Structure formats: C-alpha cells, structure tokens
Coordinates of C-alpha atoms and ligand atoms in Angstrom, one line a residue:
X14 CA 0.0 0.0 0.0
X15 CA 3.1 2.3 0.2
X16 CA 2.8 3.4 -3.4
X17 CA -0.9 3.6 -3.1
X18 CA -2.2 7.2 -3.2
X19 CA -5.8 6.5 -2.5
X20 CA -6.2 4.9 0.9
X21 CA -8.5 5.8 3.8
X22 CA -7.2 8.4 6.2
X23 CA -9.0 8.8 9.5
X24 CA -8.8 12.0 11.5
X25 CA -10.0 11.3 15.0
X26 CA -12.0 13.8 17.2
X27 CA -14.3 13.5 20.2
X28 CA -17.9 12.3 19.5
X29 CA -20.1 15.4 18.8
X30 CA -17.5 17.5 17.0
X31 CA -17.2 15.4 13.8
X32 CA -19.1 17.8 11.6
X33 CA -17.1 20.8 12.9
X34 CA -13.9 19.0 12.2
X35 CA -15.2 18.0 8.7
X36 CA -15.8 21.7 7.9
X37 CA -12.2 22.5 8.8
X38 CA -10.9 19.6 6.7
X39 CA -13.0 20.7 3.7
X40 CA -12.0 24.3 4.2
X41 CA -8.3 23.4 4.0
X42 CA -8.8 21.8 0.6
X43 CA -8.9 18.0 1.4
X44 CA -11.2 16.3 -1.0
X45 CA -14.6 14.8 -0.1
X46 CA -14.1 14.6 3.7
X47 CA -16.8 12.5 5.3
X48 CA -17.9 12.7 9.0
X49 CA -18.2 9.3 10.7
X50 CA -18.6 8.4 14.3
X51 CA -15.5 9.6 16.2
X52 CA -13.9 11.4 13.3
X53 CA -13.6 12.3 9.6
X54 CA -12.5 10.1 6.7
X55 CA -10.6 11.4 3.7
X56 CA -8.8 9.5 1.0
X57 CA -5.3 10.2 -0.2
X58 CA -1.7 9.1 -0.1
X59 CA 1.2 9.8 2.3
X60 CA 1.5 13.5 1.4
X61 CA -2.1 13.9 2.5
X62 CA -1.3 12.1 5.7
X63 CA 1.7 14.5 6.4
X64 CA -0.4 17.5 5.4
X65 CA -3.3 16.6 7.6
X66 CA -1.0 16.2 10.6
X67 CA 0.7 19.6 9.8
X68 CA -2.4 21.6 8.9
X69 CA -5.5 20.3 10.7
X70 CA -6.2 22.0 14.1
X71 CA -9.2 20.0 15.3
X72 CA -8.0 16.4 14.9
X73 CA -6.6 14.5 17.9
X74 CA -4.7 12.1 15.7
X75 CA -4.4 10.9 12.1
X76 CA -4.6 7.2 11.2
X77 CA -3.6 5.6 7.9
X78 CA -5.8 2.5 7.1
X79 CA -3.4 -0.1 5.7
X80 CA -5.6 -3.2 5.4
X81 CA -9.1 -4.6 6.1
X82 CA -10.3 -8.2 6.0
X83 CA -12.8 -10.6 7.6
X84 CA -11.6 -12.8 10.4
X85 CA -13.9 -14.9 12.6
X86 CA -11.3 -16.7 14.7
X87 CA -7.8 -16.2 15.9
X88 CA -6.1 -18.7 13.6
X89 CA -7.7 -16.9 10.6
X90 CA -6.6 -13.5 12.0
X91 CA -3.1 -14.9 12.4
X92 CA -2.8 -16.3 8.8
X93 CA -4.4 -13.2 7.2
X94 CA -2.2 -10.9 9.2
X95 CA 0.9 -12.6 7.8
X96 CA -0.2 -11.6 4.3
X97 CA -0.4 -7.9 5.1
X98 CA 2.5 -6.1 3.3
X99 CA 4.0 -4.8 6.5
X100 CA 7.2 -3.7 4.9
X101 CA 5.4 -1.3 2.7
X102 CA 4.6 0.8 5.8
X103 CA 6.7 -0.3 8.8
X104 CA 10.5 -0.5 9.1
X105 CA 12.3 -3.6 10.3
X106 CA 14.7 -1.4 12.4
X107 CA 12.0 0.6 14.2
X108 CA 10.2 -1.0 17.2
X109 CA 6.4 -1.1 17.1
X110 CA 3.5 -2.0 19.4
X111 CA -0.1 -3.1 18.7
X112 CA -3.3 -1.9 20.3
X113 CA -6.4 -3.8 19.5
X114 CA -10.1 -3.5 20.3
X115 CA -13.1 -5.8 19.5
X116 CA -16.8 -5.1 19.3
X117 CA -19.7 -7.3 18.2
X118 CA -17.3 -9.9 16.8
X119 CA -16.6 -13.6 17.2
X120 CA -13.0 -12.6 18.1
X121 CA -13.7 -10.8 21.4
X122 CA -10.4 -11.0 23.3
X123 CA -8.5 -7.9 22.3
X124 CA -5.4 -8.9 24.1
X125 CA -5.2 -12.2 22.1
X126 CA -5.9 -10.4 18.9
X127 CA -3.1 -7.9 19.6
X128 CA -0.7 -10.7 20.4
X129 CA -1.5 -12.5 17.1
X130 CA -0.9 -9.4 15.0
X131 CA 2.2 -8.5 16.9
X132 CA 3.7 -12.0 16.3
X133 CA 2.8 -11.8 12.6
X134 CA 4.6 -8.5 12.2
X135 CA 7.6 -9.7 14.2
X136 CA 8.0 -12.8 12.2
X137 CA 7.3 -11.5 8.7
X138 CA 9.0 -8.1 9.0
X139 CA 11.7 -8.8 11.5
X140 CA 10.9 -5.7 13.6
X141 CA 10.9 -5.9 17.4
X142 CA 7.9 -5.0 19.5
X143 CA 8.2 -2.9 22.6
X144 CA 5.5 -1.6 25.0
X145 CA 6.8 2.0 24.7
X146 CA 7.4 2.0 21.0
X147 CA 6.5 5.3 19.2
X148 CA 5.0 3.4 16.2
X149 CA 1.6 2.0 17.0
X150 CA -0.4 -0.4 14.8
X151 CA -4.1 0.0 15.7
X152 CA -6.4 -3.0 15.1
X153 CA -10.1 -2.7 15.3
X154 CA -12.3 -5.8 14.9
X155 CA -15.9 -4.8 14.5
X156 CA -18.6 -7.2 13.3
X157 CA -15.9 -9.7 12.2
X158 CA -14.1 -7.2 10.0
X159 CA -10.6 -6.5 11.1
X160 CA -9.3 -3.0 10.2
X161 CA -5.6 -2.3 10.5
X162 CA -4.3 1.2 10.8
X163 CA -1.1 2.9 11.7
X164 CA -1.1 5.9 14.0
X165 CA 0.8 8.5 12.0
X166 CA 0.7 11.3 14.7
X167 CA 2.5 9.8 17.7
X168 CA 1.9 12.3 20.5
X169 CA -1.7 13.4 20.4
X170 CA -2.1 16.4 18.1
X171 CA -3.2 18.8 20.8
X172 CA 0.4 18.8 21.8
X173 CA 1.4 21.5 19.4
X174 CA 4.9 21.7 20.9
X175 CA 4.8 25.2 22.4
X176 CA 3.0 24.6 25.7
X177 CA 5.5 23.8 28.5
X178 CA 3.5 25.6 31.1
X179 CA 0.0 24.3 31.8
X180 CA -2.5 25.1 34.6
X181 CA -4.7 22.7 36.4
X182 CA -7.5 22.4 33.8
X183 CA -6.3 23.4 30.4
X184 CA -8.5 23.1 27.4
X185 CA -7.0 20.9 24.7
X186 CA -5.8 22.9 21.8
X187 CA -7.7 20.7 19.3
X188 CA -11.0 21.3 21.1
X189 CA -10.3 25.0 21.6
X190 CA -9.9 25.3 17.9
X191 CA -13.1 23.5 17.1
X192 CA -15.1 25.6 19.6
X193 CA -13.6 28.8 18.0
X194 CA -14.7 27.5 14.7
X195 CA -18.2 26.6 16.0
X196 CA -18.4 30.2 17.2
X197 CA -17.9 31.3 13.6
X198 CA -14.3 32.6 14.2
X199 CA -12.3 32.8 11.0
X200 CA -9.2 34.7 12.0
X201 CA -10.4 38.2 11.2
X202 CA -11.9 39.4 14.4
X203 CA -10.4 40.1 17.9
X204 CA -10.8 37.3 20.5
X205 CA -10.9 37.8 24.3
X206 CA -10.8 35.2 27.0
X207 CA -11.4 36.7 30.5
X208 CA -10.4 33.5 32.3
X209 CA -7.6 32.5 30.1
X210 CA -5.6 30.0 32.3
X211 CA -2.7 28.9 30.2
X212 CA -3.9 31.0 27.2
X213 CA -5.1 28.2 24.9
X214 CA -8.0 30.0 23.2
X215 CA -6.1 33.2 22.8
X216 CA -3.0 31.5 21.3
X217 CA -5.1 29.2 19.0
X218 CA -7.0 32.3 17.8
X219 CA -3.8 34.2 17.1
X220 CA -2.2 31.3 15.3
X221 CA -5.3 30.9 13.1
X222 CA -5.2 34.6 12.3
X223 CA -1.5 34.4 11.6
X224 CA -2.0 31.3 9.4
X225 CA 0.6 29.3 11.3
X226 CA 0.4 25.6 10.9
X227 CA -0.5 23.9 14.2
X228 CA 2.1 21.1 13.6
X229 CA 5.0 23.4 12.7
X230 CA 7.1 22.8 15.8
X231 CA 6.7 19.1 16.6
X232 CA 7.6 15.7 15.4
X233 CA 5.2 12.9 14.2
X234 CA 5.2 9.1 14.2
X235 CA 5.1 9.1 10.3
X236 CA 8.7 10.2 10.3
X237 CA 9.6 6.7 11.5
X238 CA 7.6 4.8 8.8
X239 CA 9.0 3.2 5.6
X240 CA 6.8 5.6 3.6
X241 CA 8.6 8.7 4.9
X242 CA 10.4 11.0 2.5
X243 CA 12.4 13.5 4.5
X244 CA 13.0 15.9 1.6
X245 CA 9.4 16.1 0.5
X246 CA 8.3 16.6 4.1
X247 CA 10.9 19.3 4.6
X248 CA 9.5 21.1 1.5
X249 CA 6.0 20.8 2.8
X250 CA 6.9 22.2 6.2
X251 CA 8.9 25.0 4.7
X252 CA 6.0 26.5 2.8
X253 CA 5.4 29.7 4.7
X254 CA 1.9 31.1 4.5
X255 CA 2.2 33.4 7.6
X256 CA 0.6 36.8 7.6
X257 CA 0.4 39.5 10.2
X258 CA -3.0 39.6 11.8
X259 CA -5.0 42.9 11.5
X260 CA -6.4 42.5 15.0
X261 CA -5.1 41.5 18.5
X262 CA -5.9 38.6 20.8
X263 CA -6.5 39.2 24.5
X264 CA -6.5 37.1 27.7
X265 CA -7.0 38.0 31.4
X266 CA -7.1 35.9 34.5
X267 CA -7.2 36.7 38.3
X268 CA -4.2 34.4 38.8
X269 CA -0.7 35.9 38.2
X270 CA 0.7 32.4 37.5
X271 CA -1.8 32.0 34.7
X272 CA -0.8 35.3 33.1
X273 CA 3.0 34.5 33.1
X274 CA 2.2 31.0 31.8
X275 CA 0.1 32.4 29.0
X276 CA 2.8 35.0 28.1
X277 CA 5.5 32.3 28.0
X278 CA 3.3 30.0 25.9
X279 CA 2.5 32.8 23.4
X280 CA 6.2 33.6 23.2
X281 CA 7.1 30.0 22.4
X282 CA 4.2 29.7 19.9
X283 CA 5.6 32.8 18.1
X284 CA 2.4 34.9 18.6
X285 CA 3.6 37.2 21.5
X286 CA 3.4 40.2 19.2
X287 CA -0.3 39.7 18.5
X288 CA -1.4 38.7 22.1
X289 CA -1.9 40.7 25.3
X290 CA -2.4 39.1 28.7
X291 CA -3.5 41.0 31.8
X292 CA -4.0 40.3 35.5
X293 CA -7.5 41.0 36.6
X294 CA -10.8 39.5 37.8
X295 CA -13.8 39.0 35.7
X296 CA -15.5 42.1 37.3
X297 CA -12.6 44.3 36.3
X298 CA -12.6 43.3 32.6
X299 CA -13.1 46.0 30.0
X300 CA -13.5 45.3 26.3
X301 CA -10.3 45.9 24.4
X302 CA -10.2 49.0 22.2
X303 CA -11.2 48.5 18.6
X304 CA -13.9 46.6 16.9
X305 CA -16.0 44.0 18.7
X306 CA -15.2 40.3 18.2
X307 CA -15.6 37.1 20.1
X308 CA -15.4 36.5 23.9
X309 CA -14.7 32.8 24.5
X310 CA -14.2 31.4 27.9
X311 CA -14.3 28.1 29.9
X312 CA -14.8 29.2 33.5
X313 CA -14.1 26.8 36.4
X314 CA -17.0 24.3 36.4
X315 CA -16.1 22.2 39.5
X316 CA -16.2 18.5 39.6
X317 CA -17.4 17.8 43.2
X318 CA -21.0 18.0 44.5
X319 CA -21.7 21.4 45.9
X320 CA -19.1 23.2 43.7
X321 CA -21.9 24.1 41.3
X322 CA -23.7 26.4 43.8
X323 CA -20.4 27.9 44.9
X324 CA -19.7 28.9 41.3
X325 CA -23.0 30.6 40.7
X326 CA -21.8 34.1 41.8
X327 CA -18.8 33.8 39.4
X328 CA -21.0 33.0 36.4
X329 CA -23.4 35.8 37.4
X330 CA -20.4 38.2 37.5
X331 CA -19.3 37.0 34.1
X332 CA -22.8 37.6 32.7
X333 CA -23.0 41.1 34.2
X334 CA -19.6 42.1 32.9
X335 CA -20.3 40.9 29.4
X336 CA -23.9 42.2 29.1
X337 CA -22.9 45.6 30.7
X338 CA -19.7 46.3 28.8
X339 CA -19.4 44.1 25.7
X340 CA -22.1 45.3 23.3
X341 CA -21.5 44.0 19.8
X342 CA -19.3 41.1 21.0
X343 CA -20.5 37.5 20.5
X344 CA -19.9 35.1 23.5
X345 CA -19.0 31.4 23.7
X346 CA -19.1 29.8 27.1
X347 CA -17.9 26.2 27.5
X348 CA -19.1 24.5 30.7
X349 CA -20.3 21.2 31.9
X350 CA -23.2 22.7 33.8
X351 CA -26.2 24.2 32.0
X352 CA -27.4 25.7 35.3
X353 CA -24.1 27.7 35.6
X354 CA -24.3 28.8 32.0
X355 CA -27.8 30.1 32.4
X356 CA -26.8 31.9 35.6
X357 CA -24.9 34.3 33.4
X358 CA -28.3 35.6 32.1
X359 CA -26.8 35.8 28.6
X360 CA -29.1 35.4 25.6
X361 CA -27.8 32.0 24.4
X362 CA -28.8 30.5 21.1
X363 CA -29.8 26.8 21.0
X364 CA -27.0 24.7 22.5
X365 CA -25.3 21.8 20.6
X366 CA -24.8 18.3 22.1
X367 CA -22.3 17.9 25.0
X368 CA -18.9 16.5 24.1
X369 CA -16.5 14.6 26.4
X370 CA -13.6 16.6 27.8
X371 CA -11.4 15.7 30.8
X372 CA -13.8 13.1 32.2
X373 CA -16.8 15.5 31.9
X374 CA -19.2 16.4 29.2
X375 CA -19.0 20.0 28.2
X376 CA -21.2 22.1 26.0
X377 CA -20.7 25.3 24.1
X378 CA -23.3 28.0 24.9
X379 CA -23.1 30.8 22.4
X380 CA -24.8 34.1 21.8
X381 CA -25.2 36.4 18.7
X382 CA -23.8 39.9 19.0
X383 CA -24.8 41.3 22.4
X384 CA -27.2 44.3 22.4
Ligands
SAM407 C1 -10.9 26.1 33.6 S1 -9.7 27.3 33.7 C2 -9.5 27.9 32.1 C3 -8.5 27.1 31.3 C4 -8.0 27.7 30.0 N1 -9.1 27.8 29.0 C5 -6.8 27.0 29.5 O1 -6.9 26.4 28.4 O2 -5.8 26.9 30.2 C6 -10.5 28.6 34.5 C7 -9.6 29.9 34.9 O3 -10.5 30.9 35.4 C8 -9.7 31.7 36.3 N2 -10.6 32.4 37.2 C9 -11.4 31.9 38.2 N3 -12.1 32.8 38.8 C10 -11.8 34.0 38.2 C11 -12.3 35.3 38.3 N4 -13.1 35.7 39.2 N5 -11.8 36.3 37.4 C12 -10.9 35.9 36.5 N6 -10.4 34.7 36.3 C13 -10.9 33.7 37.1 C14 -8.8 30.6 37.0 O4 -7.7 31.3 37.5 C15 -8.5 29.7 35.8 O5 -7.3 30.0 35.2

C-alpha cells in the first residue's frame, strides 16, 4: 500500500465534534471529507497524511488505514495478518506496538488479537515489539471485520509543541480550535478570554489569524515509517503562509501564575506580538479598544458535588460584565453545567450536544452579538 495514493485516512476527534472537524478539513482543501462516528475520513496518499498532521487543528490524531479483512477466529486472524504487506509501511529497524479493540465480533479477546498481530509483524517483517514504541499499529475488529491502521501522529495532536506551562484544567488545543470554529471565528476578528488560564483560546485564535500551521514545531510518528520521504516533508513544512493579523488577541485571569504562563506559551508559539495578557478578575474586565469580536471562555466548572452552587456568583459576575460592557461582541461559554451557563443571564442560542472533555461532558453556549 506504500505506493498507493488513495487509501483511507481517519482523522479522530471527540464524538459530537465530527461535523465541525469536517468543515475544517474541507476548508483546508482536502477532497470529499466524510464525517463518521469519532472522526472524519478522507482519501489520499502519504503526502495527504503528512499535510493533515501539519495543517489540521481539530483532529486528535491521524490514522492511515493499511488493510481490512474478515476474520472470525484467531487462527484466521493470524494467517491473514501474515499476508499484510507490512514492509510497505513499517520499518524492520523501528520497534512497534499493537493496540487492539473488538466489538460485536466472534473474536472478542482484544489482548489475544493484539498478540497474534504482533507476532505476525515480528515474524514477517523482523521488527521488534516494545510496550513503549513510538510506532503504533491499531487493530479494530468490528462485526468480524478487522481493520488495521497505523497511527501517523504519535503524541496526540493537541500537543502543538509550544506549551510547556499548563494550569490545572487546560482546554485541549484541538477542542479549543473546534469551539472557536463553532463560534464562527475565521481569523479576522479580535478574541478575548477573560479567564484564560494557560492561554489556549487566545493562542489558538492568534495562530489561526497568523496562518501558522499547528504542527509546525513538533515531530510525528510518520517520520519513522517506511513511507517517509524526508526531503518532500521538509519542502511541505517550509512553505510559509504566515501573515500579520490585522487585530489582536487578549486574555486575562485573576491568577498571576496563569498570566505569566500564557505569556510564556504565546512567546514559544511565536504569537507574542499579537497577544496581550493582563492580570484581573472578571468584574474588572473592560473590552479591548477597537472593533468587537468574540469572547470565548471556559470558566471553572467544578467536579465535586456542591461546587456548582459555589460557582453561581462567578457565572453571574461573568454575565453582568459581558452584558454591561461588551455590546456587539459574541460570546461562547464552555461549561459542563447548563445551570451555571444560564446563571450568566446571557441570551444563548440553542446549544449543541455535549462533548467529552477531561472526564466530563462539556457544551458550548453561544450568543449572537450582544445588544
Ligand atoms: C478552567 S480554567 C481555564 C482554562 C483555560 N481555558 C486553559 O486552556 O488553560 C479557569 C480559569 O479561570 C480563572 N478564574 C477563576 N475565577 C476568576 C475570576 N473571578 N476572574 C478571572 N479569572 C478567574 C482561573 O484562575 C482559571 O485559570
């Protein structure tokens, strides 16, 4: 399949955000992206795999589908796995590991399935397996169909490579970018996060406006595959599309540590010139000078019983500040608690379905331009 330039490429996201991711993938010129449960499927060759890892902000990882066949018992899985052309994708000198899952199939023991595939690869390719290998073969057996993919990303894609400093509850960059997109953000308006924590929304927004590729400063698992062409990858990475944004991106937080963290992260991301971070509580916030834009914020939501009521005054203060001072701005609030969101008193549009984040289910509550 190495020379093949029309295989299935799966871009994973959290359930509930597939169509938002699909819109991004289409907008970046990938052909006929299709939303499926848990992600988006495109077709292409290895350059599309590299480009998806480099360009797409919303995907958590990118998998290359390398084979698919029917298997109803382990002996069949074993013999069929030995006919996969492993050396067209994996390298004999690079250790690998296998992760398997089974659903609704006669083969139901994922550990045994993984072990069969691992042995087949070891014995036909000559590569060694290791529990901490960076190259991961992912096997999914669903309704007796075994699909074999290679994870081409390695570290999950929300690790952009700039964030050394994180606070207690950071928003994943991938999700932050999808929420920005859901709020209609396209890189041309200012963005303000009044509880910015480590600065994720502000930095993502600035990068989008500056047309910086999210994968520009990190490595990927595909660099260790047999299909990798270093010179072609280098050329792809070196295409500079950067532009200077016409507007600025703002964050504030009541915690001094969060502000210095955000500044350091923005510096490392190369967007310090377009971002401003200030110490201040939500009640002290003033809209930045210039045209209105988008306020996006994920306030603390609390995980323990009782936290919810303690947080009501904070959400009320957020609502008062925004409705009193931010006329013309749109607002996006991400929280796990509808009761807290409604405590802001903001005129929310219909809410989309909750999506999993950090062990909770969070929803985006958004408004049109505030009166
Ligand atoms: C869930 S975190 C935000 C995480 C952030 N989106 C990120 O990706 O790092 C909530 C933030 O709200 C801040 N915060 C809590 N109460 C505040 C208040 N009254 N005024 C301003 N910031 C506040 C906390 O310091 C914390 O950084």
